Coordinates of C-alpha atoms in Angstrom, one line a residue:
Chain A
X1 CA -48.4 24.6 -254.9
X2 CA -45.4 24.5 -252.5
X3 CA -46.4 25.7 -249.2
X4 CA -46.3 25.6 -245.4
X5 CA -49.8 25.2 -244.3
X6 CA -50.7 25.7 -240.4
X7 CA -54.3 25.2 -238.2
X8 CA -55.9 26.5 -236.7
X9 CA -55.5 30.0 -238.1
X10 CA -57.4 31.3 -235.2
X11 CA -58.1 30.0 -231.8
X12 CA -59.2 31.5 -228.7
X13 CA -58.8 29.0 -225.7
X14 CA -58.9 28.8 -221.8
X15 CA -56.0 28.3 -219.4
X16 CA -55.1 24.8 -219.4
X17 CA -56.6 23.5 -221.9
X18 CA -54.5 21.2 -224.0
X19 CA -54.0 22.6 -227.3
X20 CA -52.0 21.7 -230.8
X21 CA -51.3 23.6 -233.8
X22 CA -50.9 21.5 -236.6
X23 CA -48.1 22.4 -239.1
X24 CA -47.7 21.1 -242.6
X25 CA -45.4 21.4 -245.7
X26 CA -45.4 20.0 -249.3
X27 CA -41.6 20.9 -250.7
X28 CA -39.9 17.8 -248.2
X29 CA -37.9 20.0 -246.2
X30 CA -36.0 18.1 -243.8
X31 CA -35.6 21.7 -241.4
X32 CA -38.7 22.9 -239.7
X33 CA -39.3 25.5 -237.0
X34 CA -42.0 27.4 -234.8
X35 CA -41.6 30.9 -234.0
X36 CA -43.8 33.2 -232.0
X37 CA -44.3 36.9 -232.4
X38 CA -45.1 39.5 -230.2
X39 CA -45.1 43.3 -230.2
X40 CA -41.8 44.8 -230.3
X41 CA -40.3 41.4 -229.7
X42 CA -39.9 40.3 -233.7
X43 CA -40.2 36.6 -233.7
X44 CA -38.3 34.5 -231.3
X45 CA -37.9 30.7 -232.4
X46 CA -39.6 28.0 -229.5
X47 CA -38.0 24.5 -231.4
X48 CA -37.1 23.3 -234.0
X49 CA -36.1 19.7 -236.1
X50 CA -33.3 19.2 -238.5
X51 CA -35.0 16.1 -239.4
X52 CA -37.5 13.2 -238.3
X53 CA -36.9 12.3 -234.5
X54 CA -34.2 15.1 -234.3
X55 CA -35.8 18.5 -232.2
X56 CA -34.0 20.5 -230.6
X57 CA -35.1 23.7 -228.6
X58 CA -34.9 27.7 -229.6
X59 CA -35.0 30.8 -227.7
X60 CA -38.2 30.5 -225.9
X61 CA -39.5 26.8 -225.3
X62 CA -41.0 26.8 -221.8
X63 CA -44.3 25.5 -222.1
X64 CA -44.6 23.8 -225.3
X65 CA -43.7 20.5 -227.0
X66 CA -43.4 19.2 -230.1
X67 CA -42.7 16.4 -232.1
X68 CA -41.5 15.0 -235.6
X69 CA -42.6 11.8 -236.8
X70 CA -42.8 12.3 -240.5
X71 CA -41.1 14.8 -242.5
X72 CA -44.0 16.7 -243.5
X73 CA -45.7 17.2 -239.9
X74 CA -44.5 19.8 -237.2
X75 CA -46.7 19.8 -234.7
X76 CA -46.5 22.1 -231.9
X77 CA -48.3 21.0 -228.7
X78 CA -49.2 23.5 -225.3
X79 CA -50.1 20.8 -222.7
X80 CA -51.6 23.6 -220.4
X81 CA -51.9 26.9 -222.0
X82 CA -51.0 30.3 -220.2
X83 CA -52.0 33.7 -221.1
X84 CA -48.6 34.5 -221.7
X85 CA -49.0 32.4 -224.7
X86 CA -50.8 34.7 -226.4
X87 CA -48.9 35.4 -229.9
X88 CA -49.2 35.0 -232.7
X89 CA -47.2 31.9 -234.4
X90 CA -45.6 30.8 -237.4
X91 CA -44.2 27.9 -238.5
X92 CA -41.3 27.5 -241.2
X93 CA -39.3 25.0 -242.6
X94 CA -36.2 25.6 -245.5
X95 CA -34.8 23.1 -247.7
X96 CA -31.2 21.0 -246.6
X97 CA -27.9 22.7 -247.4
X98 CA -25.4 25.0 -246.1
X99 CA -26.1 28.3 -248.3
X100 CA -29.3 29.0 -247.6
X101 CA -30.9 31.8 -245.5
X102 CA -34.4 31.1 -246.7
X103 CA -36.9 30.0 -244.1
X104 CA -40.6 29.3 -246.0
X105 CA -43.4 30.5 -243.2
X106 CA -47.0 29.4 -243.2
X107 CA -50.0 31.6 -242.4
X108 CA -49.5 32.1 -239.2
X109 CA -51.9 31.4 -236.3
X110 CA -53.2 33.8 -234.3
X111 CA -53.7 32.3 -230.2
X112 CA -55.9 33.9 -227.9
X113 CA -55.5 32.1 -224.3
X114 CA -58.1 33.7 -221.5
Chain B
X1 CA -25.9 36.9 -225.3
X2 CA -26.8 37.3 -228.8
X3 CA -28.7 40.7 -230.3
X4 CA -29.6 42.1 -233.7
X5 CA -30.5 45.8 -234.1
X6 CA -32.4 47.6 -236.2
X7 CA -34.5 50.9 -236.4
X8 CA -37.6 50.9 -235.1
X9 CA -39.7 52.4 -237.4
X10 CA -38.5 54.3 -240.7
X11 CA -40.5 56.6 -243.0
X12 CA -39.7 57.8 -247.0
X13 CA -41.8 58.7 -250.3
X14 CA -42.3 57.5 -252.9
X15 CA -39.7 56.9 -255.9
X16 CA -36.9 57.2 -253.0
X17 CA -34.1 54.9 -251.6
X18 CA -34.3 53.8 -248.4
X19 CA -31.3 51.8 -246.3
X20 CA -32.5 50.0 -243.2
X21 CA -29.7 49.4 -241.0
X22 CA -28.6 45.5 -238.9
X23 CA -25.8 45.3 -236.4
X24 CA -25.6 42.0 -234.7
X25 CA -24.0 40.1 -231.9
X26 CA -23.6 36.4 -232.2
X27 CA -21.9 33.0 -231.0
X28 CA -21.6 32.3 -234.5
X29 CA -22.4 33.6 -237.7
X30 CA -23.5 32.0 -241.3
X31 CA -25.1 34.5 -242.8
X32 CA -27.8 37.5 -243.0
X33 CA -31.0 37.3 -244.4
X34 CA -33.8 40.1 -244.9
X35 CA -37.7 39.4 -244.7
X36 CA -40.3 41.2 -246.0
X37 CA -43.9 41.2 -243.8
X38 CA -46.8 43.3 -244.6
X39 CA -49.7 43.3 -241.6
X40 CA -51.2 40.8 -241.2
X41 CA -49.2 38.0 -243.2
X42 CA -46.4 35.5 -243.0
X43 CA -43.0 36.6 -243.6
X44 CA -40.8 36.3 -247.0
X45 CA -37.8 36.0 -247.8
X46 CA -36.1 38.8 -249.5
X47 CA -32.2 38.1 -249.6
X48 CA -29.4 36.0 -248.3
X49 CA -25.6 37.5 -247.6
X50 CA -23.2 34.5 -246.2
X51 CA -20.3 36.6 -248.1
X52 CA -18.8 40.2 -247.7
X53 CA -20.3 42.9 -250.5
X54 CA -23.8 43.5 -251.8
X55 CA -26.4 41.2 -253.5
X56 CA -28.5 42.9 -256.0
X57 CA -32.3 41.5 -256.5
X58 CA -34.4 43.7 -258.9
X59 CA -35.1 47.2 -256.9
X60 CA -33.7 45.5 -253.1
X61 CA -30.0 45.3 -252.3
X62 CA -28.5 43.7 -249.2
X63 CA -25.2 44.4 -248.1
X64 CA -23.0 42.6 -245.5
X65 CA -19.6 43.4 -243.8
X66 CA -18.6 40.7 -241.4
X67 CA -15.8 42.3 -239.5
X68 CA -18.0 45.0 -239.1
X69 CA -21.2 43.0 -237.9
X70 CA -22.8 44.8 -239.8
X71 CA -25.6 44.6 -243.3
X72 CA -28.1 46.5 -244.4
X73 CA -31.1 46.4 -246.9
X74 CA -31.6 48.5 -250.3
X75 CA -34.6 49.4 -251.2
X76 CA -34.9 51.7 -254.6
X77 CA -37.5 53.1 -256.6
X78 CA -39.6 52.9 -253.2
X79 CA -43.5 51.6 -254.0
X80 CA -46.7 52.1 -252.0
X81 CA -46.8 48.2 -251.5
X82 CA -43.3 48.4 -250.4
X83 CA -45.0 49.7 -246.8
X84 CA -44.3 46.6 -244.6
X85 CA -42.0 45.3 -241.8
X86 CA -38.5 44.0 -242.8
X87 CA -36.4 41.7 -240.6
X88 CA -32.7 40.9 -240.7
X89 CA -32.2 37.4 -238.9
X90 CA -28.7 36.0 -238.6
X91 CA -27.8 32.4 -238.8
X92 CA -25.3 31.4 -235.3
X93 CA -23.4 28.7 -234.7
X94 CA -25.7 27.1 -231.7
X95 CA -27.1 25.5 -234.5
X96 CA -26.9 24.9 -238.1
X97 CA -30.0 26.4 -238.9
X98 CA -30.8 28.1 -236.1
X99 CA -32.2 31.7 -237.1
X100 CA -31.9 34.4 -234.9
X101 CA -34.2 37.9 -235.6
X102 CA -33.9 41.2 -234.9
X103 CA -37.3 43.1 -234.3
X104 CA -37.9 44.7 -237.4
X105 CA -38.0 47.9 -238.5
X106 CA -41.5 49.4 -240.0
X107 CA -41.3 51.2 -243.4
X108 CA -43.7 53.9 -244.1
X109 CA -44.0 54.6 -247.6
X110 CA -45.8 58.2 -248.1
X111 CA -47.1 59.1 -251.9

């Protein structure tokens, strides 16, 4: 089954405390992405990759990292966690080619920092 | 800057039609999309306008006018399950897939 597949789904953590939410899809899209969400926000994109080794950043990357070794993997790292990155996030990826609008989201995960 | 706007919140019964509104301002533009997400869940994709005019997909239309910055979504034959959030996002030219979303406007679907 074709999918986008990200962990943890749920994960309550401390300030500073090194964290990564793993991010995973099947269909070899070469584009991925991360987006967060938050109340009356909609979803604001934090990076994203056109390809292995290629990131670049979105709207709203202070405070995380990621990286793009392989073409499946999308990892999306906060080296030291704020309360402000409480959201809820999703990662996406689409397949290569100019006339397409279609973005395929995992799950989501749901970050709780205290 | 760049901005999408949409209605906050809408509300209709069931068997109605029901247009949600997406005005935008961008660097760039390659095209509007819709999403669909219900509470709780991921978002899908609904529709994709890169062109002036409408796109027809079973009971949801989308409709784009480019010198008008302007699309909207159709939604016919309204459904209890059709409750949810919908999202326009607009694709600008910082990068080629770079997808920029509005904030969604909540449909409340009433028997």
């Amino acid at each position: 089954e074709a999918q986008v597949t990200q962990n943890p789904r749920y994960l309550i953590t401390v300030t500073g405390k090194k964290l990564t939410v793993t991010c995973s899809q099947n269909m070899n899209h070469e584009y991925m992405s991360w987006y967060r969400q938050d109340p009356g926000l909609g979803l604001r994109q934090i990076y994203y990759s056109m390809n292995v080794e290629v990131t670049d950043k979105g709207d709203v990357p202070e405070g995380y990292k990621v990286s793009r070794k392989e073409k499946r993997n999308f990892p999306l790292i906060l080296e030291s966690p704020s309360p402000n990155q409480t959201s809820l996030y999703f990662c996406a990826s689409s397949p290569p080619g100019v006339n397409t609008g279609e973005l395929f989201f995992g799950e989501g995960s749901r970050l709780t920092v205290l | 800057g760049q901005s999408l706007e949409q209605p906050s919140e809408v509300t209709a019964v069931e068997g109605a039609i029901v247009q949600i509104n997406c005005t935008y301002q961008t660097s760039g533009f390659y095209g509007l999309s819709w999403y669909q997400q219900h509470d709780g869940g991921a978002p899908t994709f609904l529709s994709y306008n890169a062109l002036d005019g409408l796109e027809e997909t079973g009971r949801f239309s989308s409709f784009l006018s480019r010198s008008d910055s302007y699309g909207y979504l159709l939604l016919q034959e309204l459904q209890m399950k059709d409750s949810a959030s919908y999202f326009c996002a607009v694709r600008d030219g910082r990068g080629f897939q770079k997808l920029v979303f509005g904030t969604g406007t909540r449909l409340l679907v009433s028997p």
